[in-house]
Amino acid sequence: MTIGEAARATGTRAETIRYYEKIGLLPAPPRSAGNYRGYAPQDVARLGFVRRARELGFSIDHVRELLELADRREHDCCRVDELTRQHVAAIGQKIADLTALDRELNALLASCRGGRVAECRILEALAPANLPAVPRQG
């Protein structure tokens, strides 16, 4: 399978596939006489795994570790569980942060009375308390 076919099969851009090869997430495939990469079904399956793990938000380092663990299929899966728990906790923190951000921005919007930019409560709230107002460029 060519890089274009592997890209279409997994929904991954060819540049991303090359990047994954460069950083060692995917092995460098053999080359044809015309110097085209040739991907085997197991390479495409591995690429699909990487793509899905990245879609779920796992970091490159965690994907690398998950791949290493997947290659040792006879081992206990407790480390996979631990990585997943850590990721779920990080997602929970991001959700909490985004929820707080949503509340804060909506409160700022609700405080807006319209009028002139010079009296804008949103811009006022964005300016750090210990610094002067944002200077105008010009």
PDB file of C-alpha atoms in Angstrom:
ATOM      1  CA  MET A   1       0.000   0.000   0.000  1.00  0.00           C
ATOM      2  CA  THR A   2       1.361   3.468  -0.862  1.00  0.00           C
ATOM      3  CA  ILE A   3       1.460   6.347   1.596  1.00  0.00           C
ATOM      4  CA  GLY A   4      -1.549   7.898  -0.144  1.00  0.00           C
ATOM      5  CA  GLU A   5      -3.535   4.687   0.210  1.00  0.00           C
ATOM      6  CA  ALA A   6      -2.519   4.344   3.868  1.00  0.00           C
ATOM      7  CA  ALA A   7      -3.508   7.969   4.416  1.00  0.00           C
ATOM      8  CA  ARG A   8      -6.949   7.427   2.858  1.00  0.00           C
ATOM      9  CA  ALA A   9      -7.484   4.143   4.707  1.00  0.00           C
ATOM     10  CA  THR A  10      -6.836   5.746   8.098  1.00  0.00           C
ATOM     11  CA  GLY A  11      -7.903   9.344   7.528  1.00  0.00           C
ATOM     12  CA  THR A  12      -4.371  10.525   8.257  1.00  0.00           C
ATOM     13  CA  ARG A  13      -2.478  13.046   6.144  1.00  0.00           C
ATOM     14  CA  ALA A  14       0.654  11.799   4.382  1.00  0.00           C
ATOM     15  CA  GLU A  15       2.723  14.496   6.139  1.00  0.00           C
ATOM     16  CA  THR A  16       1.521  13.187   9.490  1.00  0.00           C
ATOM     17  CA  ILE A  17       2.460   9.636   8.519  1.00  0.00           C
ATOM     18  CA  ARG A  18       5.968  10.805   7.611  1.00  0.00           C
ATOM     19  CA  TYR A  19       6.162  12.644  10.943  1.00  0.00           C
ATOM     20  CA  TYR A  20       5.107   9.523  12.854  1.00  0.00           C
ATOM     21  CA  GLU A  21       7.838   7.600  11.043  1.00  0.00           C
ATOM     22  CA  LYS A  22      10.395  10.299  11.840  1.00  0.00           C
ATOM     23  CA  ILE A  23       9.621  10.210  15.581  1.00  0.00           C
ATOM     24  CA  GLY A  24       9.483   6.418  15.677  1.00  0.00           C
ATOM     25  CA  LEU A  25       5.766   5.775  16.211  1.00  0.00           C
ATOM     26  CA  LEU A  26       5.714   3.912  12.914  1.00  0.00           C
ATOM     27  CA  PRO A  27       8.573   1.886  11.502  1.00  0.00           C
ATOM     28  CA  ALA A  28      10.056   3.159   8.279  1.00  0.00           C
ATOM     29  CA  PRO A  29       8.465   1.020   5.574  1.00  0.00           C
ATOM     30  CA  PRO A  30      10.444  -0.657   2.832  1.00  0.00           C
ATOM     31  CA  ARG A  31      10.868   1.307  -0.388  1.00  0.00           C
ATOM     32  CA  SER A  32      10.026   0.215  -3.897  1.00  0.00           C
ATOM     33  CA  ALA A  33      12.436   0.440  -6.824  1.00  0.00           C
ATOM     34  CA  GLY A  34      10.824   3.825  -7.542  1.00  0.00           C
ATOM     35  CA  ASN A  35      11.542   4.880  -3.918  1.00  0.00           C
ATOM     36  CA  TYR A  36       7.869   4.769  -2.876  1.00  0.00           C
ATOM     37  CA  ARG A  37       7.010   3.712   0.657  1.00  0.00           C
ATOM     38  CA  GLY A  38       5.217   0.370   0.864  1.00  0.00           C
ATOM     39  CA  TYR A  39       2.926  -0.212   3.842  1.00  0.00           C
ATOM     40  CA  ALA A  40       1.865  -3.655   5.004  1.00  0.00           C
ATOM     41  CA  PRO A  41      -1.531  -4.292   6.620  1.00  0.00           C
ATOM     42  CA  GLN A  42       0.052  -4.328  10.102  1.00  0.00           C
ATOM     43  CA  ASP A  43       1.587  -0.884   9.420  1.00  0.00           C
ATOM     44  CA  VAL A  44      -1.822   0.485   8.451  1.00  0.00           C
ATOM     45  CA  ALA A  45      -3.376  -1.100  11.553  1.00  0.00           C
ATOM     46  CA  ARG A  46      -0.681   0.505  13.715  1.00  0.00           C
ATOM     47  CA  LEU A  47      -1.269   3.852  12.011  1.00  0.00           C
ATOM     48  CA  GLY A  48      -5.007   3.490  12.674  1.00  0.00           C
ATOM     49  CA  PHE A  49      -4.243   2.830  16.339  1.00  0.00           C
ATOM     50  CA  VAL A  50      -2.044   5.942  16.545  1.00  0.00           C
ATOM     51  CA  ARG A  51      -4.650   8.061  14.800  1.00  0.00           C
ATOM     52  CA  ARG A  52      -7.445   6.909  17.123  1.00  0.00           C
ATOM     53  CA  ALA A  53      -5.339   7.390  20.261  1.00  0.00           C
ATOM     54  CA  ARG A  54      -4.447  10.915  19.122  1.00  0.00           C
ATOM     55  CA  GLU A  55      -8.126  11.643  18.352  1.00  0.00           C
ATOM     56  CA  LEU A  56      -8.895  10.642  21.933  1.00  0.00           C
ATOM     57  CA  GLY A  57      -6.305  13.150  23.119  1.00  0.00           C
ATOM     58  CA  PHE A  58      -3.475  10.899  24.215  1.00  0.00           C
ATOM     59  CA  SER A  59      -0.091  12.617  24.020  1.00  0.00           C
ATOM     60  CA  ILE A  60       2.592  11.384  21.644  1.00  0.00           C
ATOM     61  CA  ASP A  61       4.525  10.002  24.627  1.00  0.00           C
ATOM     62  CA  HIS A  62       1.475   8.128  25.882  1.00  0.00           C
ATOM     63  CA  VAL A  63       0.750   6.787  22.398  1.00  0.00           C
ATOM     64  CA  ARG A  64       4.341   5.578  22.204  1.00  0.00           C
ATOM     65  CA  GLU A  65       3.957   3.805  25.549  1.00  0.00           C
ATOM     66  CA  LEU A  66       0.591   2.339  24.562  1.00  0.00           C
ATOM     67  CA  LEU A  67       2.150   0.970  21.377  1.00  0.00           C
ATOM     68  CA  GLU A  68       4.972  -0.597  23.382  1.00  0.00           C
ATOM     69  CA  LEU A  69       2.427  -2.154  25.712  1.00  0.00           C
ATOM     70  CA  ALA A  70       0.334  -3.386  22.781  1.00  0.00           C
ATOM     71  CA  ASP A  71       3.428  -5.101  21.393  1.00  0.00           C
ATOM     72  CA  ARG A  72       3.707  -7.105  24.655  1.00  0.00           C
ATOM     73  CA  ARG A  73       0.288  -8.686  24.512  1.00  0.00           C
ATOM     74  CA  GLU A  74       1.025 -11.300  27.191  1.00  0.00           C
ATOM     75  CA  HIS A  75       1.711  -8.704  29.902  1.00  0.00           C
ATOM     76  CA  ASP A  76      -0.778  -7.449  32.462  1.00  0.00           C
ATOM     77  CA  CYS A  77      -2.768  -4.432  31.278  1.00  0.00           C
ATOM     78  CA  CYS A  78      -2.513  -2.474  34.560  1.00  0.00           C
ATOM     79  CA  ARG A  79      -0.214   0.149  32.969  1.00  0.00           C
ATOM     80  CA  VAL A  80      -2.735   0.692  30.159  1.00  0.00           C
ATOM     81  CA  ASP A  81      -5.402   1.199  32.817  1.00  0.00           C
ATOM     82  CA  GLU A  82      -3.153   3.640  34.695  1.00  0.00           C
ATOM     83  CA  LEU A  83      -2.412   5.704  31.572  1.00  0.00           C
ATOM     84  CA  THR A  84      -6.112   5.801  30.758  1.00  0.00           C
ATOM     85  CA  ARG A  85      -7.028   6.879  34.302  1.00  0.00           C
ATOM     86  CA  GLN A  86      -4.446   9.672  34.115  1.00  0.00           C
ATOM     87  CA  HIS A  87      -5.867  10.779  30.774  1.00  0.00           C
ATOM     88  CA  VAL A  88      -9.446  10.713  32.067  1.00  0.00           C
ATOM     89  CA  ALA A  89      -8.371  12.822  35.064  1.00  0.00           C
ATOM     90  CA  ALA A  90      -6.695  15.333  32.745  1.00  0.00           C
ATOM     91  CA  ILE A  91      -9.851  15.482  30.630  1.00  0.00           C
ATOM     92  CA  GLY A  92     -11.906  16.087  33.776  1.00  0.00           C
ATOM     93  CA  GLN A  93      -9.615  18.978  34.726  1.00  0.00           C
ATOM     94  CA  LYS A  94      -9.925  20.470  31.233  1.00  0.00           C
ATOM     95  CA  ILE A  95     -13.711  20.183  31.431  1.00  0.00           C
ATOM     96  CA  ALA A  96     -13.685  21.956  34.811  1.00  0.00           C
ATOM     97  CA  ASP A  97     -11.405  24.673  33.424  1.00  0.00           C
ATOM     98  CA  LEU A  98     -13.591  25.152  30.354  1.00  0.00           C
ATOM     99  CA  THR A  99     -16.748  25.237  32.470  1.00  0.00           C
ATOM    100  CA  ALA A 100     -15.220  27.954  34.660  1.00  0.00           C
ATOM    101  CA  LEU A 101     -14.125  29.848  31.557  1.00  0.00           C
ATOM    102  CA  ASP A 102     -17.630  29.575  30.110  1.00  0.00           C
ATOM    103  CA  ARG A 103     -19.151  30.974  33.320  1.00  0.00           C
ATOM    104  CA  GLU A 104     -16.651  33.820  33.471  1.00  0.00           C
ATOM    105  CA  LEU A 105     -17.088  34.859  29.841  1.00  0.00           C
ATOM    106  CA  ASN A 106     -20.875  34.662  30.072  1.00  0.00           C
ATOM    107  CA  ALA A 107     -20.786  36.807  33.213  1.00  0.00           C
ATOM    108  CA  LEU A 108     -18.671  39.337  31.339  1.00  0.00           C
ATOM    109  CA  LEU A 109     -21.147  39.337  28.456  1.00  0.00           C
ATOM    110  CA  ALA A 110     -24.032  39.794  30.873  1.00  0.00           C
ATOM    111  CA  SER A 111     -22.283  42.783  32.439  1.00  0.00           C
ATOM    112  CA  CYS A 112     -21.979  44.537  29.089  1.00  0.00           C
ATOM    113  CA  ARG A 113     -24.320  47.507  28.884  1.00  0.00           C
ATOM    114  CA  GLY A 114     -23.336  48.451  25.357  1.00  0.00           C
ATOM    115  CA  GLY A 115     -22.064  51.903  24.687  1.00  0.00           C
ATOM    116  CA  ARG A 116     -18.544  53.001  23.930  1.00  0.00           C
ATOM    117  CA  VAL A 117     -15.452  50.820  23.861  1.00  0.00           C
ATOM    118  CA  ALA A 118     -13.871  53.164  26.407  1.00  0.00           C
ATOM    119  CA  GLU A 119     -16.489  51.930  28.920  1.00  0.00           C
ATOM    120  CA  CYS A 120     -16.386  48.260  27.935  1.00  0.00           C
ATOM    121  CA  ARG A 121     -16.540  45.999  30.990  1.00  0.00           C
ATOM    122  CA  ILE A 122     -15.128  43.044  29.069  1.00  0.00           C
ATOM    123  CA  LEU A 123     -11.970  44.909  28.075  1.00  0.00           C
ATOM    124  CA  GLU A 124     -11.730  46.234  31.616  1.00  0.00           C
ATOM    125  CA  ALA A 125     -11.956  42.716  33.050  1.00  0.00           C
ATOM    126  CA  LEU A 126      -9.275  41.420  30.675  1.00  0.00           C
ATOM    127  CA  ALA A 127      -6.748  44.045  31.787  1.00  0.00           C
ATOM    128  CA  PRO A 128      -4.576  42.917  34.723  1.00  0.00           C
ATOM    129  CA  ALA A 129      -5.410  44.912  37.861  1.00  0.00           C
ATOM    130  CA  ASN A 130      -1.793  45.864  38.548  1.00  0.00           C
ATOM    131  CA  LEU A 131      -1.110  47.242  35.049  1.00  0.00           C
ATOM    132  CA  PRO A 132      -2.343  50.307  33.225  1.00  0.00           C
ATOM    133  CA  ALA A 133      -5.025  50.039  30.542  1.00  0.00           C
ATOM    134  CA  VAL A 134      -4.029  48.546  27.193  1.00  0.00           C
ATOM    135  CA  PRO A 135      -2.272  51.312  25.268  1.00  0.00           C
ATOM    136  CA  ARG A 136      -3.513  52.251  21.836  1.00  0.00           C
ATOM    137  CA  GLN A 137      -1.222  51.641  18.904  1.00  0.00           C
ATOM    138  CA  GLY A 138      -0.789  54.322  16.399  1.00  0.00           C
TER     139      GLY A 138
END
